[in-house]
PDB file of C-alpha atoms in Angstrom:
ATOM      1  CA  MET A  10      52.479 112.075 106.543  1.00  0.00           C
ATOM      2  CA  THR A  11      54.972 112.877 109.268  1.00  0.00           C
ATOM      3  CA  GLY A  12      58.568 113.987 109.685  1.00  0.00           C
ATOM      4  CA  ASP A  13      60.727 114.577 106.623  1.00  0.00           C
ATOM      5  CA  ASN A  14      58.894 112.051 104.452  1.00  0.00           C
ATOM      6  CA  LEU A  15      57.400 114.633 102.097  1.00  0.00           C
ATOM      7  CA  LEU A  16      56.565 112.110  99.389  1.00  0.00           C
ATOM      8  CA  GLY A  17      54.320 110.109 101.703  1.00  0.00           C
ATOM      9  CA  VAL A  18      56.160 106.906 100.779  1.00  0.00           C
ATOM     10  CA  PRO A  19      55.707 104.397 103.615  1.00  0.00           C
ATOM     11  CA  GLU A  20      58.662 103.249 105.684  1.00  0.00           C
ATOM     12  CA  THR A  21      60.184  99.916 104.805  1.00  0.00           C
ATOM     13  CA  ARG A  22      60.661  97.542 107.718  1.00  0.00           C
ATOM     14  CA  LEU A  23      62.746  94.434 107.243  1.00  0.00           C
ATOM     15  CA  PRO A  24      61.916  91.215 109.091  1.00  0.00           C
ATOM     16  CA  ALA A  25      63.817  90.375 112.263  1.00  0.00           C
ATOM     17  CA  GLU A  26      66.735  87.932 112.179  1.00  0.00           C
ATOM     18  CA  PRO A  27      66.976  86.734 115.796  1.00  0.00           C
ATOM     19  CA  GLU A  28      69.167  83.739 114.920  1.00  0.00           C
ATOM     20  CA  VAL A  29      71.697  86.006 113.177  1.00  0.00           C
ATOM     21  CA  VAL A  30      71.710  88.513 116.042  1.00  0.00           C
ATOM     22  CA  ASP A  31      72.204  85.691 118.574  1.00  0.00           C
ATOM     23  CA  ALA A  32      75.047  84.145 116.563  1.00  0.00           C
ATOM     24  CA  LEU A  33      76.767  87.519 116.128  1.00  0.00           C
ATOM     25  CA  ASP A  34      76.408  88.249 119.844  1.00  0.00           C
ATOM     26  CA  ARG A  35      78.305  85.021 120.545  1.00  0.00           C
ATOM     27  CA  SER A  36      81.021  85.804 117.964  1.00  0.00           C
ATOM     28  CA  THR A  37      84.382  86.828 119.371  1.00  0.00           C
ATOM     29  CA  THR A  38      86.628  86.601 116.299  1.00  0.00           C
ATOM     30  CA  VAL A  39      86.544  87.519 112.629  1.00  0.00           C
ATOM     31  CA  ASP A  40      86.381  83.805 111.848  1.00  0.00           C
ATOM     32  CA  ASP A  41      83.258  83.497 114.028  1.00  0.00           C
ATOM     33  CA  ILE A  42      81.610  86.396 112.181  1.00  0.00           C
ATOM     34  CA  ALA A  43      82.600  84.881 108.826  1.00  0.00           C
ATOM     35  CA  ALA A  44      80.967  81.614 109.910  1.00  0.00           C
ATOM     36  CA  VAL A  45      77.758  83.514 110.699  1.00  0.00           C
ATOM     37  CA  ALA A  46      77.830  85.151 107.243  1.00  0.00           C
ATOM     38  CA  ALA A  47      78.391  81.736 105.642  1.00  0.00           C
ATOM     39  CA  ALA A  48      75.516  80.225 107.612  1.00  0.00           C
ATOM     40  CA  HIS A  49      73.226  83.190 106.839  1.00  0.00           C
ATOM     41  CA  PRO A  50      74.382  84.478 103.426  1.00  0.00           C
ATOM     42  CA  THR A  51      71.229  86.540 102.849  1.00  0.00           C
ATOM     43  CA  SER A  52      71.741  88.578 106.035  1.00  0.00           C
ATOM     44  CA  SER A  53      73.012  92.086 105.386  1.00  0.00           C
ATOM     45  CA  LEU A  54      73.683  92.391 109.135  1.00  0.00           C
ATOM     46  CA  ALA A  55      76.142  89.475 109.069  1.00  0.00           C
ATOM     47  CA  TRP A  56      77.973  90.923 106.051  1.00  0.00           C
ATOM     48  CA  ALA A  57      78.002  94.425 107.558  1.00  0.00           C
ATOM     49  CA  ARG A  58      79.516  93.122 110.791  1.00  0.00           C
ATOM     50  CA  LEU A  59      82.109  91.215 108.775  1.00  0.00           C
ATOM     51  CA  ALA A  60      82.982  94.400 106.858  1.00  0.00           C
ATOM     52  CA  GLU A  61      83.284  96.311 110.137  1.00  0.00           C
ATOM     53  CA  ALA A  62      85.470  93.599 111.653  1.00  0.00           C
ATOM     54  CA  THR A  63      87.852  93.502 108.692  1.00  0.00           C
ATOM     55  CA  VAL A  64      88.193  97.172 107.923  1.00  0.00           C
ATOM     56  CA  ASP A  65      91.873  97.841 107.490  1.00  0.00           C
ATOM     57  CA  LEU A  66      93.122 101.047 105.937  1.00  0.00           C
ATOM     58  CA  SER A  67      96.059  99.227 104.360  1.00  0.00           C
ATOM     59  CA  HIS A  68      93.696  96.661 102.746  1.00  0.00           C
ATOM     60  CA  PRO A  69      90.257  98.305 102.384  1.00  0.00           C
ATOM     61  CA  VAL A  70      89.233  96.098  99.459  1.00  0.00           C
ATOM     62  CA  THR A  71      88.330  93.206 101.774  1.00  0.00           C
ATOM     63  CA  ALA A  72      85.943  95.363 103.803  1.00  0.00           C
ATOM     64  CA  TYR A  73      84.607  96.854 100.553  1.00  0.00           C
ATOM     65  CA  ALA A  74      83.788  93.388  99.211  1.00  0.00           C
ATOM     66  CA  TYR A  75      82.012  92.286 102.380  1.00  0.00           C
ATOM     67  CA  ALA A  76      80.090  95.573 102.592  1.00  0.00           C
ATOM     68  CA  ARG A  77      79.109  95.294  98.908  1.00  0.00           C
ATOM     69  CA  VAL A  78      77.645  91.819  99.519  1.00  0.00           C
ATOM     70  CA  GLY A  79      75.756  93.132 102.563  1.00  0.00           C
ATOM     71  CA  TYR A  80      74.463  96.084 100.558  1.00  0.00           C
ATOM     72  CA  HIS A  81      73.149  93.886  97.727  1.00  0.00           C
ATOM     73  CA  ARG A  82      71.658  91.333 100.124  1.00  0.00           C
ATOM     74  CA  GLY A  83      69.964  94.244 101.871  1.00  0.00           C
ATOM     75  CA  LEU A  84      68.567  95.587  98.595  1.00  0.00           C
ATOM     76  CA  ASP A  85      67.134  92.125  97.898  1.00  0.00           C
ATOM     77  CA  ALA A  86      65.501  92.044 101.347  1.00  0.00           C
ATOM     78  CA  LEU A  87      64.154  95.577 100.971  1.00  0.00           C
ATOM     79  CA  ARG A  88      62.548  94.763  97.621  1.00  0.00           C
ATOM     80  CA  LYS A  89      61.045  91.605  99.101  1.00  0.00           C
ATOM     81  CA  ALA A  90      59.606  93.780 101.920  1.00  0.00           C
ATOM     82  CA  GLY A  91      57.901  96.066  99.364  1.00  0.00           C
ATOM     83  CA  TRP A  92      60.510  98.811  98.906  1.00  0.00           C
ATOM     84  CA  ARG A  93      60.407 100.327  95.426  1.00  0.00           C
ATOM     85  CA  GLY A  94      63.674 102.235  95.362  1.00  0.00           C
ATOM     86  CA  GLN A  95      62.635 105.162  97.515  1.00  0.00           C
ATOM     87  CA  GLY A  96      61.304 106.015 100.916  1.00  0.00           C
ATOM     88  CA  PRO A  97      62.484 105.821 104.496  1.00  0.00           C
ATOM     89  CA  ILE A  98      64.367 102.860 105.920  1.00  0.00           C
ATOM     90  CA  PRO A  99      64.287 103.864 109.590  1.00  0.00           C
ATOM     91  CA  TRP A 100      67.204 103.074 111.884  1.00  0.00           C
ATOM     92  CA  SER A 101      64.725 102.902 114.773  1.00  0.00           C
ATOM     93  CA  HIS A 102      63.413  99.602 113.342  1.00  0.00           C
ATOM     94  CA  GLU A 103      66.231  97.331 114.529  1.00  0.00           C
ATOM     95  CA  PRO A 104      66.093  94.804 111.637  1.00  0.00           C
ATOM     96  CA  ASN A 105      66.837  97.692 109.214  1.00  0.00           C
ATOM     97  CA  GLN A 106      70.133  98.391 110.964  1.00  0.00           C
ATOM     98  CA  GLY A 107      71.986  95.612 109.139  1.00  0.00           C
ATOM     99  CA  PHE A 108      71.288  97.159 105.757  1.00  0.00           C
ATOM    100  CA  LEU A 109      72.077 100.669 106.987  1.00  0.00           C
ATOM    101  CA  ARG A 110      75.337  99.431 108.536  1.00  0.00           C
ATOM    102  CA  ALA A 111      76.287  97.726 105.258  1.00  0.00           C
ATOM    103  CA  LEU A 112      75.473 100.913 103.350  1.00  0.00           C
ATOM    104  CA  TYR A 113      77.584 102.962 105.767  1.00  0.00           C
ATOM    105  CA  ALA A 114      80.482 100.460 105.638  1.00  0.00           C
ATOM    106  CA  LEU A 115      80.347 100.431 101.838  1.00  0.00           C
ATOM    107  CA  ARG A 116      80.473 104.220 101.720  1.00  0.00           C
ATOM    108  CA  ASN A 117      83.509 104.285 104.017  1.00  0.00           C
ATOM    109  CA  ALA A 118      85.297 101.530 102.106  1.00  0.00           C
ATOM    110  CA  ALA A 119      84.542 103.261  98.781  1.00  0.00           C
ATOM    111  CA  ASP A 120      86.076 106.403 100.235  1.00  0.00           C
ATOM    112  CA  ALA A 121      89.160 104.448 101.321  1.00  0.00           C
ATOM    113  CA  ILE A 122      89.731 103.187  97.771  1.00  0.00           C
ATOM    114  CA  GLY A 123      89.040 106.581  96.202  1.00  0.00           C
ATOM    115  CA  GLU A 124      85.713 105.837  94.529  1.00  0.00           C
ATOM    116  CA  VAL A 125      84.468 109.439  94.729  1.00  0.00           C
ATOM    117  CA  ASP A 126      81.239 109.093  92.716  1.00  0.00           C
ATOM    118  CA  GLU A 127      80.210 106.030  94.724  1.00  0.00           C
ATOM    119  CA  VAL A 128      80.818 107.880  98.018  1.00  0.00           C
ATOM    120  CA  ALA A 129      78.538 110.722  96.877  1.00  0.00           C
ATOM    121  CA  ARG A 130      75.797 108.312  95.742  1.00  0.00           C
ATOM    122  CA  LEU A 131      75.956 106.266  98.947  1.00  0.00           C
ATOM    123  CA  THR A 132      75.979 109.392 101.120  1.00  0.00           C
ATOM    124  CA  GLU A 133      72.790 110.569  99.415  1.00  0.00           C
ATOM    125  CA  PHE A 134      71.231 107.098  99.743  1.00  0.00           C
ATOM    126  CA  LEU A 135      72.013 107.047 103.490  1.00  0.00           C
ATOM    127  CA  ARG A 136      70.555 110.528 103.942  1.00  0.00           C
ATOM    128  CA  ASP A 137      67.372 109.567 102.087  1.00  0.00           C
ATOM    129  CA  ALA A 138      67.019 106.260 103.968  1.00  0.00           C
ATOM    130  CA  ASP A 139      67.563 107.701 107.452  1.00  0.00           C
ATOM    131  CA  GLU A 140      69.675 110.784 107.964  1.00  0.00           C
ATOM    132  CA  THR A 141      70.319 109.799 111.601  1.00  0.00           C
ATOM    133  CA  ALA A 142      71.927 106.441 110.727  1.00  0.00           C
ATOM    134  CA  PRO A 143      75.553 107.595 110.198  1.00  0.00           C
ATOM    135  CA  ALA A 144      75.670 109.431 113.527  1.00  0.00           C
ATOM    136  CA  ARG A 145      74.042 106.479 115.300  1.00  0.00           C
ATOM    137  CA  ILE A 146      76.569 104.042 113.824  1.00  0.00           C
ATOM    138  CA  GLU A 147      79.488 106.314 114.698  1.00  0.00           C
ATOM    139  CA  THR A 148      78.206 106.854 118.236  1.00  0.00           C
ATOM    140  CA  GLU A 149      77.681 103.129 118.689  1.00  0.00           C
ATOM    141  CA  SER A 150      81.298 102.518 117.700  1.00  0.00           C
ATOM    142  CA  LEU A 151      82.627 104.813 120.404  1.00  0.00           C
ATOM    143  CA  PRO A 152      83.550 103.304 123.777  1.00  0.00           C
ATOM    144  CA  LEU A 153      80.961 104.082 126.417  1.00  0.00           C
ATOM    145  CA  GLU A 154      83.568 105.087 128.968  1.00  0.00           C
ATOM    146  CA  PRO A 155      87.151 106.101 128.370  1.00  0.00           C
ATOM    147  CA  PRO A 156      89.597 103.382 129.324  1.00  0.00           C
ATOM    148  CA  PRO A 157      91.327 103.860 132.656  1.00  0.00           C
ATOM    149  CA  SER A 158      94.625 105.644 132.549  1.00  0.00           C
ATOM    150  CA  THR A 159      97.674 103.442 132.425  1.00  0.00           C
ATOM    151  CA  GLU A 160      99.916 106.313 133.353  1.00  0.00           C
ATOM    152  CA  VAL A 161     102.014 105.758 136.466  1.00  0.00           C
ATOM    153  CA  PHE A 162     103.999 108.305 138.362  1.00  0.00           C
ATOM    154  CA  PHE A 163     106.170 108.194 141.456  1.00  0.00           C
ATOM    155  CA  ILE A 164     106.858 110.877 144.037  1.00  0.00           C
ATOM    156  CA  ARG A 165     110.253 110.499 145.531  1.00  0.00           C
ATOM    157  CA  GLY A 166     111.608 112.358 148.448  1.00  0.00           C
ATOM    158  CA  GLN A 167     110.813 113.009 152.021  1.00  0.00           C
ATOM    159  CA  ASP A 168     107.469 113.740 153.588  1.00  0.00           C
TER     160      ASP A 168
END
């Protein structure tokens, strides 16, 4: 038993989805991502990316729906991988990131629509699955370098 896993429940590791990752890497529009989700409807990663791509504070229900599908598809995959409703789902195992992203997106969308009890439940679920996941997702969303300044100024006058 190592780390914070005091119950000794083994980590759950989902199988890799290289075809989904490749298709998402080639996607440049929301329609492309939607096509990936349609082609791979059991992939929580595809649904999570679709939720992330459609998040809109004026219409959060769309992102909520996509995230909810990703969350439930992820629960199905976790159960198939031996998960029994508890235990770590480590972010460090890349195939788990789709489910954790869907869980995170669902929590944020639930917050946007004012579903307070759901936000609390999902926050606890994320913490129990992998407490580092929210920070990793947020960090990943930040630009690596700040964009160059577009500010222009002129100096007029004599030498």
